[in-house]
CSV table of C-alpha atoms in Angstrom, one decimal:
chain,number,residue,atom,x,y,z
A,1,MET,CA,14.1,9.6,-1.8
A,2,GLU,CA,13.1,7.4,1.5
A,3,ILE,CA,10.0,4.9,1.2
A,4,ILE,CA,9.4,3.4,4.6
A,5,GLY,CA,6.7,0.2,4.4
A,6,ILE,CA,4.8,-0.9,7.4
A,7,VAL,CA,3.9,-4.5,8.2
A,8,GLY,CA,2.9,-6.4,10.9
A,9,LEU,CA,0.5,-8.5,13.1
A,10,PRO,CA,-3.0,-6.7,13.9
A,11,GLY,CA,-1.7,-5.0,17.5
A,12,SER,CA,1.9,-4.5,16.8
A,13,GLY,CA,1.7,-1.0,16.1
A,14,LYS,CA,1.1,-0.3,12.6
A,15,THR,CA,-1.5,2.8,13.3
A,16,GLU,CA,1.2,4.3,15.6
A,17,ILE,CA,3.7,4.6,13.2
A,18,SER,CA,1.4,5.9,10.5
A,19,ASN,CA,0.1,8.6,13.4
A,20,TYR,CA,3.4,9.3,13.9
A,21,ALA,CA,4.1,10.0,10.3
A,22,HIS,CA,1.2,11.6,9.5
A,23,GLY,CA,2.3,13.9,12.8
A,24,LYS,CA,5.2,14.9,11.0
A,25,ASP,CA,3.8,15.5,7.6
A,26,ILE,CA,5.2,12.3,5.9
A,27,PRO,CA,2.4,11.2,3.2
A,28,VAL,CA,1.3,8.0,4.7
A,29,ILE,CA,-0.4,5.5,1.2
A,30,SER,CA,-2.6,3.0,3.1
A,31,MET,CA,-2.8,0.1,0.8
A,32,GLY,CA,-6.5,-1.1,2.9
A,33,ASP,CA,-7.6,2.3,1.5
A,34,VAL,CA,-6.9,1.1,-1.6
A,35,ILE,CA,-8.7,-1.9,-1.5
A,36,ARG,CA,-11.7,-0.2,0.0
A,37,ARG,CA,-11.5,2.4,-2.9
A,38,GLU,CA,-11.9,-0.6,-5.2
A,39,CYS,CA,-14.7,-2.0,-2.9
A,40,LEU,CA,-16.9,1.3,-3.3
A,41,GLU,CA,-15.9,1.4,-7.1
A,42,ARG,CA,-17.6,-2.4,-7.6
A,43,GLY,CA,-20.6,-1.2,-5.5
A,44,LEU,CA,-19.8,-3.1,-2.4
A,45,GLU,CA,-19.6,-2.1,1.3
A,46,PRO,CA,-16.0,-2.1,2.2
A,47,ALA,CA,-16.9,-3.4,5.3
A,48,ASP,CA,-18.4,-6.4,4.1
A,49,HIS,CA,-16.3,-7.1,1.0
A,50,HIS,CA,-12.5,-6.0,2.0
A,51,GLY,CA,-11.2,-9.4,2.1
A,52,GLU,CA,-13.1,-10.8,-0.7
A,53,ILE,CA,-12.1,-7.8,-3.0
A,54,ALA,CA,-8.7,-8.5,-2.1
A,55,LYS,CA,-8.9,-11.9,-3.1
A,56,LYS,CA,-10.6,-10.8,-6.1
A,57,LEU,CA,-8.1,-8.6,-7.2
A,58,ARG,CA,-4.9,-10.7,-6.6
A,59,GLU,CA,-6.7,-13.3,-9.1
A,60,GLU,CA,-7.5,-10.8,-11.4
A,61,LEU,CA,-4.3,-9.1,-11.6
A,62,GLY,CA,-1.6,-11.0,-9.5
A,63,ARG,CA,-0.3,-11.9,-6.4
A,64,ASP,CA,0.9,-8.2,-6.3
A,65,ALA,CA,-2.4,-6.5,-7.1
A,66,ILE,CA,-2.5,-4.6,-4.1
A,67,ALA,CA,0.7,-3.0,-4.7
A,68,LYS,CA,0.5,-2.6,-8.5
A,69,LEU,CA,-2.6,-0.4,-7.7
A,70,THR,CA,-1.1,1.6,-5.1
A,71,ILE,CA,2.2,2.4,-6.9
A,72,PRO,CA,0.4,5.3,-8.8
A,73,LEU,CA,-0.4,7.1,-5.2
A,74,VAL,CA,3.4,6.4,-4.0
A,75,GLN,CA,4.7,7.9,-7.3
A,76,GLY,CA,2.3,10.8,-6.8
A,77,ALA,CA,3.6,11.3,-2.9
A,78,ILE,CA,6.9,10.8,-4.0
A,79,GLU,CA,6.6,13.9,-6.7
A,80,LYS,CA,5.7,16.1,-3.8
A,81,GLY,CA,8.6,15.1,-1.4
A,82,ASN,CA,11.1,12.9,-0.5
A,83,ARG,CA,9.5,10.6,1.9
A,84,VAL,CA,6.6,8.3,2.0
A,85,VAL,CA,5.3,5.6,4.1
A,86,ILE,CA,3.3,2.8,2.6
A,87,ASP,CA,1.0,1.1,5.2
A,88,GLY,CA,-0.5,-2.9,4.9
A,89,ILE,CA,2.2,-4.4,3.0
A,90,ARG,CA,1.3,-8.3,3.1
A,91,SER,CA,4.3,-10.1,0.9
A,92,GLY,CA,7.3,-10.4,-0.7
A,93,ASP,CA,5.7,-10.2,-3.9
A,94,GLU,CA,4.2,-6.8,-3.1
A,95,VAL,CA,7.7,-5.7,-1.9
A,96,LYS,CA,9.0,-6.5,-5.4
A,97,ALA,CA,6.7,-4.7,-7.1
A,98,PHE,CA,7.3,-1.4,-5.2
A,99,ARG,CA,11.1,-2.1,-5.8
A,100,ASN,CA,10.6,-3.0,-9.8
A,101,LYS,CA,8.2,0.1,-10.7
A,102,ILE,CA,9.7,2.7,-8.4
A,103,ASN,CA,13.3,3.8,-8.5
A,104,LEU,CA,14.5,2.6,-5.1
A,105,ASN,CA,18.3,2.9,-3.9
A,106,ARG,CA,18.1,0.5,-1.7
A,107,ASN,CA,21.1,-1.6,0.1
A,108,THR,CA,19.1,-4.7,0.7
């Protein structure tokens, strides 16, 4: 199993990496999509409320909230293949959540 996490500042090439992975048939899970879905479930326009909902989720579920909501999607992708890309990791807390909930073979 191989999980690749994408982090970086705006304009740093995160989308390019995601597009490359898509082109190689590697599933890409977008943490931003998770937040957009939460906006829609709350009846809010994602473009207008993305940051607000991300903050609210972290207040409600903890600093690793977005990772917690993303983990089932990652687990589902892993069941279908041995690689997955996670786009949009924002903090060490999220990395810890992935490491704790997904059986990762890591050397760091």
